[in-house]
Structure formats: C-alpha cells, structure tokens
Amino acid sequence: MSKSRYGINVARLGVCLSLSVLLGLGLPLSSGAQEDLPEGFKQQGLPAPLPAEQIEAGKRVYFTKCVWCHGVEGAGDGPGAVRLWPRPRNFNAGTFKIRHTASGQLPLIDLDLLQTVTHGLPGSAMPSWEGILTEQQRKDVLAFVTSQLVQDRSWQDEEFEEFFVLELDQLAPKEGTPESIKRGSELVVEKKCIECHGLEGRGDGNAFNLKDDWGFSIQPADWHKCWNFRGSRQDPYNVKNIFRTFSTGLNGTPMPSFADNTSVDERWDIANYVNSLCEREQEIKAPQGTVTDEIALTFSTSQPLGIDPLTDKPKSNFVVPSKFVEGDLPTDEHDERWNLIPRRWIAMGGQITHKPRNFVNRIDDMWVRALYNETHIEFMFRWDDRTKSIQEDEVDWDPTEVNLEDYGVEEQAPQGTTFEEDPFHQESIAAKQKDGYAVYNDGVAFQFPIKWQELPAPRKPRYFWGDERFAADITKWTADGTLGVYEGTGWDEDFTEVDFQEEVEVVKAEWANGQWTVIVKRPLKGDYDEVAYLEQGKYIPMVFFAWDGHNGDVGRKMAVSAFYYLVMEPPIPMSTYIYPGLITVGIVIIEGWVLGRRANRRKAKGHA
Amino acid sequence: MTWLKLVEGYMPMQMISELAGSILVFALVNWALNRAGMGIPKFWAGVGVWIYIQLYLKYRIYPPIPFSVRAIYGTVSGCGIFMWVSGSEGEWQEFKRPILNVMDGISGFHKGMRTAALIVIPLALGGFAYSSFLPSFEEPIELRTVHPAPPATTKVHGRTFVLQVVENPYRVNNDGKYDQAFTDARIVEQAMGRLMKDVNDPNYNPWDPNAEGYIKYVREGGEIFFQNCHFCHGDNLNGRGLWAYAFNPIPANFTDAGTIAQLQETFVFWRVSKGGIGLPGEGFPWASVMPPWEQHLTVDEIWKVVMFEYWHTGYYPRTWD
C-alpha cells in the first residue's frame, strides 16, 4: 500500500524531465503532459526564492516560538519532542503531510504551509498561530524553515521538483446525498481503505504495525473524530479537507494518494462518506460499515456537533443528564429507551498531575448516557480504542493497589530513548512497535463523593480518587472482567474494597471495530457511610477515568476528565403548568384595564 | 465572522469600539436619510438599535456571555435609548405616537395590530414563564478565586522560602548579582508576536551557542516548560495546550495581562511548587489538575521555568513595593 516519497517521481521520470525543461524555458505545456496529470490537478511552476530579509526575519520568529519542539536544526528534536506523540515534524527531508500537491511533492509554501501555521494541526501539539503571529510573521518563519531547515530538497530545484496542484477551489464538492454516501461506503471497501481505517472507520485496522518515514509508530485516522484530523483546518466538517487528503495522500506516512486510481467523482463520494461518519448530534451506527439506504439518509440529514472555536473540539457540557424509566433497565445498547436522553461528550486528557504521568494519551474523549429506575442507575460508556487490550499474564498487584512504580510502571523520561536505540523500552510506548512491551487491561472508572449531601458547597473530594477529608466512591471496570467498587482517599492511597461488589453489575462489555461499549449498573443506594447515595434532582459531582492497555495505561497512567455533574432528572412538577397559566390570564386582565382606561380618557376628552 | 477575528487580549476594547463604531454608522445613516426626507420613525430606530445591541452581544462575543449579563446590558442600553428618544417633548411625542396609535386602533391596520398584540403578549410572557419554570439542569456556577492570597512562607524540598524576601537566583546580571532591570531589558518585545529582540545577539537569543548567564537559564527554563507545562499551558503560554480542552478550571493564560504580569515572581514560585492541591479552599484545590511541581522538579528547575514564563510573555514580575 505504502508509496515511497519519490514513488511518483521514479515512475514518471521521463515526463518529469521533459516538464522541467519546458518549465525552465517558460514555454506553455504541451497537451501530452497535461493528460498525464491525475484528474483534478494542474501543473504549476516553481516558486521564486524568498528574499534574504524575510528569511532573517523568520529566523527571529523560529527561535522564539518553534525551536522548542522542532529543534535548532529543524529535525523535530527540540526539548519538547520526546514526550510528544504525534512527534514534531522533522523538516530536513522536506516531507510534509498536508498538501495540495501530488504524492511525494513538496507542499505549496504560501498555501499549504501557511494554512498549517495559521490553523495548527488538531490532534497534535501544533497550535494555531493566528492571532499570535501576524500573517507577515507567519510567512517570514516559513521562508526560514523552507530555505534553511529543509535540507534535502529545494523549492527552486528545477531538475527534481515539480508541482502538480490539486485545484480544490475549481472543483465543486458533490452534495452529500444518501446515494453519494452509500457509494462512498462501498468504495472504501473496494479501495481497501478499511484495511487500515477499520470496518467502521475508527482507525482500528492494522493499527499497531504502521510506521512513518522515521520509524515512529503511526496510527490510521479515526474517521469518527474529524476535529482531530491534522488537515481539518479548523473546519472539521468541511468535506473538502477530506477530499484533499484523499487526493494527495500524506507524505512520509503509509497513507497514499488515491489520485491515480479514483475519479474525482469517486473521491467526492468517499469524502462524503468519511465526513458522514464524523460524530454528530445523533448517534448513528453502521454496523460493520454496512450502509443501508435508511442509514445513508440519517447520515445525510443529521446535524454536526457544535465545535468550540477556542479548543477546536466539540463543545463541553458538564451536566450528565439521567432520565427515569419504568421497569427494568436496558440489557444492551440497542434498547430504544437510551434515546430518551442525549449522550454526553466527556473530554479526557492525559493524567499529568502525579507520577507516573501519561504524556501520550490515547483516549481523548468518551460518550456517556445514564438511565435510572426506582432502585438502580445504569451508565453506558462508549469510547474509541483501536485495540482490545486484555492483560494475558497474571498481574502482580492487587486491584486495590495504586502505587505501581515498584512494579516498573514509570513515566516517559524527558530525554528519553529514541526508537532506534531501544525499540522495546516500555517507557515510550507511543512511538514503538507492536509486541514490544507489556499490554495492560483496558478499563473505565467513575467516581462520586461519598456523603456528597454533607459537603459544604462547592467543596468536593479531589478529582483524583478523593482526599483525606472527603473520600470518593470509585467504580472501576477492567477488560479482564473485574468490576469493583472502592473507597479512595487520595491519589497515592491504596483503594479500600467496599462491601458493594455483589450489588454492581456489568450488563455488557464489548469491543467491536475500534469501540468499547460498557454498560454498568449499580444500586442507587447502599450503606450511606460507604457508597454514594444517589438522589433525584441533585447535582452529584462525577469524574471519569479510562485506560488504554496497549498504550501502557495502568494505575495512575490513564486518561482523566474534569468534574461533571450527574443529574437524575425528576418528573416535571404541576407548578410548571399552573403558574404560566396564571401569568397569562393576569396579563390579559391588565391589558383590558389599560385599554379600557385609555378609551375612557379619550371619550372624556372628546366630550370636553 | 471569519474576516474580522476577535483578537485575544483585546476583547473588551474591541467590543466597545465595534459597538460604538456601528452606532456611529447608524447615526450617520439616520442623518442622511432624514436629509433625504426618508427618515426612519423614531420608534423603529430605537427598537432597531436595541435589538442590534442584543444580537451583537449574543452572537459576536465568544465565549458567550450568560443571559443574566446580557439582561443587564439590555437594561442599560434600553435606558440609553430611552434617554435618546425622550430628549425633547417633540421627540418623545414622536416616539410614542406609533404605540398610542395601535392602542387607539385609529385605522383598520392599527386595529389588526392591536388584536395581534393582545394575543401575542400574554402568550409570549406565558411561554417565557413556562420555560423558566420548566426544571432545567444547567451547569451550576461556582466562582473560584484564581489568585488567592499566598502564605508568608512555603517549604519546598525541605527548604523554607519567605515569599516577601526570596529572590529568583537565576535573575542575575553578568556579575551574577540579582538584577531585575538587567533581565527586564532582555525579555521579548511586547509587540504582536512577542518576539525576541535580536536573534543574532547572545544577550537576547537563548539558543545562541554563546548565550550565558540569565539568557542561558531562560533556555533551560524553556526546556523544562516544553517537557512538562505546555501540555496544558500551550506552546505560546496562552493556556491552550494539547489537553486544555479536557480540564476545568482551564489552564492559566500567561500572555493575559491578568496572570503572571500581575503577580510577584515568588507568588508564581509558590503556585508552581504547590500546584492545585496546595491552593486554599477558595481556589478549588479539589478540581485543579495543576501538579504540585515539587513532585517533579527541583527548586532550581522551578525558578528557571518561572523566569522563562516571564521572558517568553514579555512581562516583568511585580515587585513587592
């Protein structure tokens, strides 16, 4: 599948040479050369060299802002690099992922690279520099990077470089109709996209065998999180971005360009399908990637999630609503009653407060729904995880133990091993290869304060497993089948088992096509002093935790959320209907009185 | 609005000038229309401006301001408009004439309007009352003190620091003496971009191979920052790091004039050393994910990273006097 960076150049050596000669002479291109371009591309000449003053001005920008991650020589090895995944770009070889140019070619400086610096690369540490650097400063720094730090290639190299540019602005996007989406879903199978991106597009196919040009592990994109697409340009639901990536490929990665073996029309269909998979207000499932007419229609009509322009992620809402249902709680995820409540997006970040910190966090969000009846509450957690991880060997520690440093669970050192030096070092799993390290259990957990009713607002037990004064009630499930309820009294204090284990139940735990579905049921009430006593209509603080076993997550190495509030919504009281009725009637009376007075006054005036 | 961005740090000024500018434009248009003999009735001009301000506040400002605050702005702007339309007896008469015409039903059209108003007003207010009585579970608002009072002393790695007298040991001149004026001259420029003053001068460029003393310590602090802090505080120290979206309270924005620029360096040293868990109750120690950095860094490393934060943002630490 993977195409070498120079694959196209080699394949078209003859044409390239003749084109370069023609360009060098400034002659118009012959129609013969045009025919060889992939559909939707046009050839463009080499850019002029950038002035020395601009390069010098860019050096000042680079050494203030960029050097910290990209390094003095631009080799992507600044002080920040070792603890980052994805790694900062190594500029030296001139290999750039997001481009309008054909596979293997250099990017357009004033379009591709400027957009990257302007909008950042979501899902990586590269931020948007708009509003921080002026446009001139952004252009200056690109002049420095492209002329001084890209060493192996040059934009002015007439012999080896050429630019086939995707004419994205000239191509009108095909409308995302159900037919187009359905055809796209068939094309991703035909074009073998699913081999890496997985049947349902969660990036779970071949997820741990891929490497980039520098030997670092790289993972296929999860199509359900378009806001993390590197090329999303702060406009994640725009199908043009997907079309561009699909047409030009991502240089330096196993993602090839499909320009040669797909028509523009097919590419729009695929882009429409990939775009439709990105999570929306409504949860839509196409099991095994099979899109029926009905599913295609739902895809094409559902609303995108609101994106927060300050974070470029979906907007957060810190209230997790739960609705009352009659009778037994659902036994699986297909129960219609889950649709009574909106699913809530839980943002998750790496645990970087206490050792061992998790600098490379793989679970960056989770979806939660909750339903309750007279006696129990049920939570459905769904989160994307490219691998199902179940620890094969017996663990040496007890489920209640939290200090695992003694067992060799450590955080990534700041000046760590490189992949070449030590591919099997377990500290920096992110950039490593398959089977080189211990795999721990995937898992999910949530905590409530014990006796939250007595907390002096806004005091809570600390988000990290409670504290000395206020204990936390922690429900934790791990993929080996363990479900426990524990009392936590601090980040470094071992859990205490609570006599509640028999009461809680895993209703369902299934990993399929890159997604976990875990449904956990627990009683609303237990021993008041030992477990959270859940009540209707109250704000009950809640924190979520998740572990990805293939990422080396275990113990405190995990993903963690902020405080959310569980609210078990009570039935609507009668007063909601009575008072507005009274108010309406009252206003009608006042209106009559005002108009009557006015009419009387006019009458009196008229008589006088 | 993609063509006119809200500039970070200039938001209140930008809001006021945009509003003032658009009101000025309205006034000019109104004046021109009056001259052309096509003046807008005072009533509709007043109502129009008021609605414009409400829409501006609701859709232009980001992050969104809560309804209660918009209600205050609505009242204030309503009063302003009322003063404008009631400036003289003639204007006031002109303003209220359309209202009285509808109340009196002077024509068939006005009678229709009156009937419509009689029905719409009670229904609208009843609906408003219903939606406010309907139990809704919005996020509770919890006010947190971002910069609580520091203690007099703090103990880090077994050493006690008296915050009023301790000095950053790396804020030194070429003679190795504590010298804030010397270091203040070497921070980045306070212009857009906040760039270093001269990339080819080892006095200003921390990455210059010949950099020594203060400016070399800045680089060492930066290395620590980009190995530990940027995940939340961001590559530009503006609180928009890789995982900032997941945490609440949100990470501090050091480029904002209201954070480190307002604080003494020793205060920052204390906050960094003790982290979120070391805050007093009003700072919500239970919710902050800020690590107590004494668990990860040495005292020297903390001083260096604090100094780097001042260098990179172009701010001076506040002094005690």
GROMACS .gro file of C-alpha atoms in nm, chain A residues 374-596:
model
  223
  374GLU     CA    1  -3.668   0.306   4.134
  375THR     CA    2  -3.369   0.107   4.253
  376HIS     CA    3  -3.081   0.124   4.007
  377ILE     CA    4  -2.890   0.352   3.775
  378GLU     CA    5  -2.726   0.235   3.455
  379PHE     CA    6  -2.441   0.402   3.266
  380MET     CA    7  -2.346   0.331   2.907
  381PHE     CA    8  -1.990   0.427   2.819
  382ARG     CA    9  -1.870   0.423   2.462
  383TRP     CA   10  -1.523   0.522   2.359
  384ASP     CA   11  -1.294   0.462   2.065
  385ASP     CA   12  -0.992   0.245   2.127
  386ARG     CA   13  -0.807   0.098   1.831
  387THR     CA   14  -0.711  -0.217   2.018
  388LYS     CA   15  -0.884  -0.451   2.257
  389SER     CA   16  -0.634  -0.496   2.537
  390ILE     CA   17  -0.660  -0.770   2.794
  391GLN     CA   18  -0.359  -0.849   3.003
  392GLU     CA   19  -0.256  -1.207   2.939
  393ASP     CA   20  -0.019  -1.266   3.227
  394GLU     CA   21  -0.135  -1.258   3.583
  395VAL     CA   22  -0.080  -0.912   3.728
  396ASP     CA   23   0.149  -0.897   4.026
  397TRP     CA   24  -0.055  -0.641   4.208
  398ASP     CA   25  -0.394  -0.636   4.372
  399PRO     CA   26  -0.680  -0.434   4.212
  400THR     CA   27  -0.674  -0.205   4.516
  401GLU     CA   28  -0.308  -0.111   4.472
  402VAL     CA   29  -0.241   0.226   4.310
  403ASN     CA   30   0.134   0.280   4.353
  404LEU     CA   31   0.275   0.069   4.073
  405GLU     CA   32   0.621   0.226   4.037
  406ASP     CA   33   0.763  -0.071   4.229
  407TYR     CA   34   0.634  -0.296   3.952
  408GLY     CA   35   0.818  -0.099   3.687
  409VAL     CA   36   0.536   0.131   3.571
  410GLU     CA   37   0.721   0.455   3.503
  411GLU     CA   38   0.666   0.776   3.315
  412GLN     CA   39   0.846   0.879   2.998
  413ALA     CA   40   1.180   1.041   3.082
  414PRO     CA   41   1.229   1.391   2.934
  415GLN     CA   42   1.543   1.296   2.743
  416GLY     CA   43   1.426   0.953   2.651
  417THR     CA   44   1.540   0.666   2.445
  418THR     CA   45   1.490   0.702   2.074
  419PHE     CA   46   1.320   0.434   1.875
  420GLU     CA   47   1.640   0.333   1.700
  421GLU     CA   48   1.828   0.297   2.026
  422ASP     CA   49   1.573   0.098   2.217
  423PRO     CA   50   1.257  -0.010   2.039
  424PHE     CA   51   1.143  -0.226   2.326
  425HIS     CA   52   1.169   0.025   2.606
  426GLN     CA   53   0.830   0.031   2.769
  427GLU     CA   54   0.850   0.392   2.884
  428SER     CA   55   0.779   0.542   2.546
  429ILE     CA   56   0.529   0.304   2.405
  430ALA     CA   57   0.366   0.559   2.179
  431ALA     CA   58   0.645   0.569   1.928
  432LYS     CA   59   0.713   0.199   1.950
  433GLN     CA   60   0.608  -0.114   1.775
  434LYS     CA   61   0.374  -0.398   1.840
  435ASP     CA   62   0.453  -0.674   2.087
  436GLY     CA   63   0.750  -0.486   2.225
  437TYR     CA   64   0.601  -0.420   2.565
  438ALA     CA   65   0.356  -0.534   2.827
  439VAL     CA   66  -0.009  -0.494   2.741
  440TYR     CA   67  -0.234  -0.400   3.032
  441ASN     CA   68  -0.609  -0.407   3.063
  442ASP     CA   69  -0.835  -0.151   2.901
  443GLY     CA   70  -1.064  -0.002   3.159
  444VAL     CA   71  -1.310   0.266   3.261
  445ALA     CA   72  -1.396   0.411   3.601
  446PHE     CA   73  -1.602   0.687   3.757
  447GLN     CA   74  -1.608   0.841   4.099
  448PHE     CA   75  -1.869   1.006   4.317
  449PRO     CA   76  -1.812   1.171   4.653
  450ILE     CA   77  -1.922   0.956   4.945
  451LYS     CA   78  -2.177   1.150   5.156
  452TRP     CA   79  -2.182   1.430   4.897
  453GLN     CA   80  -2.503   1.555   5.062
  454GLU     CA   81  -2.294   1.680   5.354
  455LEU     CA   82  -2.026   1.857   5.155
  456PRO     CA   83  -2.009   2.234   5.215
  457ALA     CA   84  -2.061   2.361   4.857
  458PRO     CA   85  -1.864   2.389   4.636
  459ARG     CA   86  -1.620   2.155   4.818
  460LYS     CA   87  -1.571   1.812   4.662
  461PRO     CA   88  -1.338   1.523   4.723
  462ARG     CA   89  -1.034   1.579   4.500
  463TYR     CA   90  -1.089   1.476   4.141
  464PHE     CA   91  -0.806   1.224   4.174
  465TRP     CA   92  -0.958   0.949   4.391
  466GLY     CA   93  -1.064   1.172   4.678
  467ASP     CA   94  -0.861   1.309   4.966
  468GLU     CA   95  -0.801   1.263   5.336
  469ARG     CA   96  -1.105   1.461   5.449
  470PHE     CA   97  -1.353   1.355   5.183
  471ALA     CA   98  -1.348   1.007   5.040
  472ALA     CA   99  -1.451   0.907   4.688
  473ASP     CA  100  -1.666   0.616   4.576
  474ILE     CA  101  -1.487   0.466   4.275
  475THR     CA  102  -1.648   0.214   4.040
  476LYS     CA  103  -1.383   0.059   3.817
  477TRP     CA  104  -1.417  -0.194   3.538
  478THR     CA  105  -1.121  -0.355   3.365
  479ALA     CA  106  -1.122  -0.560   3.046
  480ASP     CA  107  -1.027  -0.882   3.226
  481GLY     CA  108  -1.381  -0.875   3.366
  482THR     CA  109  -1.312  -0.724   3.708
  483LEU     CA  110  -1.572  -0.477   3.834
  484GLY     CA  111  -1.509  -0.329   4.173
  485VAL     CA  112  -1.636  -0.055   4.399
  486TYR     CA  113  -1.366   0.104   4.607
  487GLU     CA  114  -1.320   0.383   4.853
  488GLY     CA  115  -1.045   0.625   4.754
  489THR     CA  116  -0.882   0.863   4.999
  490GLY     CA  117  -0.609   1.017   4.786
  491TRP     CA  118  -0.409   0.985   4.466
  492ASP     CA  119  -0.138   0.776   4.632
  493GLU     CA  120  -0.351   0.586   4.883
  494ASP     CA  121  -0.443   0.228   4.800
  495PHE     CA  122  -0.815   0.173   4.746
  496THR     CA  123  -1.026   0.010   5.015
  497GLU     CA  124  -1.271  -0.252   4.896
  498VAL     CA  125  -1.630  -0.166   4.974
  499ASP     CA  126  -1.891  -0.424   5.058
  500PHE     CA  127  -2.090  -0.340   4.745
  501GLN     CA  128  -1.923  -0.568   4.494
  502GLU     CA  129  -2.215  -0.808   4.462
  503GLU     CA  130  -2.456  -0.523   4.401
  504VAL     CA  131  -2.288  -0.377   4.093
  505GLU     CA  132  -2.315  -0.549   3.758
  506VAL     CA  133  -2.154  -0.533   3.414
  507VAL     CA  134  -2.457  -0.551   3.190
  508LYS     CA  135  -2.249  -0.553   2.876
  509ALA     CA  136  -1.884  -0.512   2.783
  510GLU     CA  137  -1.797  -0.550   2.420
  511TRP     CA  138  -1.519  -0.430   2.195
  512ALA     CA  139  -1.609  -0.417   1.829
  513ASN     CA  140  -1.447  -0.234   1.536
  514GLY     CA  141  -1.242   0.003   1.747
  515GLN     CA  142  -1.506   0.091   2.002
  516TRP     CA  143  -1.579  -0.023   2.354
  517THR     CA  144  -1.936  -0.038   2.477
  518VAL     CA  145  -1.951  -0.091   2.852
  519ILE     CA  146  -2.280  -0.081   3.042
  520VAL     CA  147  -2.255  -0.075   3.419
  521LYS     CA  148  -2.548  -0.097   3.660
  522ARG     CA  149  -2.538  -0.009   4.026
  523PRO     CA  150  -2.796   0.041   4.301
  524LEU     CA  151  -2.894   0.400   4.378
  525LYS     CA  152  -2.840   0.338   4.745
  526GLY     CA  153  -2.613   0.136   4.967
  527ASP     CA  154  -2.455   0.187   5.305
  528TYR     CA  155  -2.472   0.567   5.343
  529ASP     CA  156  -2.128   0.581   5.504
  530GLU     CA  157  -1.953   0.371   5.242
  531VAL     CA  158  -2.101   0.444   4.899
  532ALA     CA  159  -2.254   0.744   4.726
  533TYR     CA  160  -2.625   0.765   4.793
  534LEU     CA  161  -2.769   0.884   4.461
  535GLU     CA  162  -3.076   1.111   4.477
  536GLN     CA  163  -3.313   1.266   4.225
  537GLY     CA  164  -3.282   1.628   4.116
  538LYS     CA  165  -2.943   1.694   4.273
  539TYR     CA  166  -2.608   1.781   4.120
  540ILE     CA  167  -2.384   1.489   4.202
  541PRO     CA  168  -2.016   1.551   4.116
  542MET     CA  169  -1.866   1.284   3.896
  543VAL     CA  170  -1.522   1.225   3.741
  544PHE     CA  171  -1.437   0.976   3.465
  545PHE     CA  172  -1.119   0.775   3.406
  546ALA     CA  173  -1.014   0.549   3.119
  547TRP     CA  174  -0.721   0.322   3.040
  548ASP     CA  175  -0.584   0.201   2.705
  549GLY     CA  176  -0.390  -0.118   2.776
  550HIS     CA  177  -0.193  -0.108   2.450
  551ASN     CA  178  -0.071   0.240   2.540
  552GLY     CA  179   0.079   0.110   2.864
  553ASP     CA  180  -0.201   0.268   3.067
  554VAL     CA  181  -0.229   0.116   3.412
  555GLY     CA  182  -0.267   0.254   3.762
  556ARG     CA  183  -0.223   0.631   3.750
  557LYS     CA  184  -0.115   0.624   3.385
  558MET     CA  185  -0.458   0.695   3.240
  559ALA     CA  186  -0.694   0.946   3.085
  560VAL     CA  187  -0.895   1.166   3.319
  561SER     CA  188  -1.182   1.413   3.285
  562ALA     CA  189  -1.278   1.730   3.468
  563PHE     CA  190  -1.566   1.732   3.720
  564TYR     CA  191  -1.903   1.661   3.564
  565TYR     CA  192  -2.240   1.656   3.738
  566LEU     CA  193  -2.479   1.366   3.727
  567VAL     CA  194  -2.839   1.488   3.745
  568MET     CA  195  -3.118   1.233   3.780
  569GLU     CA  196  -3.396   1.441   3.633
  570PRO     CA  197  -3.717   1.425   3.836
  571PRO     CA  198  -4.061   1.420   3.670
  572ILE     CA  199  -4.194   1.769   3.581
  573PRO     CA  200  -4.396   1.915   3.874
  574MET     CA  201  -4.752   2.052   3.831
  575SER     CA  202  -4.646   2.407   3.919
  576THR     CA  203  -4.464   2.423   3.584
  577TYR     CA  204  -4.802   2.426   3.412
  578ILE     CA  205  -5.008   2.622   3.670
  579TYR     CA  206  -4.801   2.940   3.717
  580PRO     CA  207  -4.750   3.029   3.350
  581GLY     CA  208  -5.129   2.985   3.302
  582LEU     CA  209  -5.198   3.226   3.588
  583ILE     CA  210  -4.947   3.475   3.448
  584THR     CA  211  -5.108   3.465   3.103
  585VAL     CA  212  -5.454   3.528   3.248
  586GLY     CA  213  -5.316   3.812   3.462
  587ILE     CA  214  -5.164   3.985   3.161
  588VAL     CA  215  -5.491   3.962   2.970
  589ILE     CA  216  -5.666   4.135   3.263
  590ILE     CA  217  -5.401   4.410   3.277
  591GLU     CA  218  -5.432   4.463   2.902
  592GLY     CA  219  -5.809   4.503   2.931
  593TRP     CA  220  -5.767   4.752   3.215
  594VAL     CA  221  -5.509   4.966   3.029
  595LEU     CA  222  -5.711   4.977   2.708
  596GLY     CA  223  -6.032   5.049   2.898
   0.00000   0.00000   0.00000
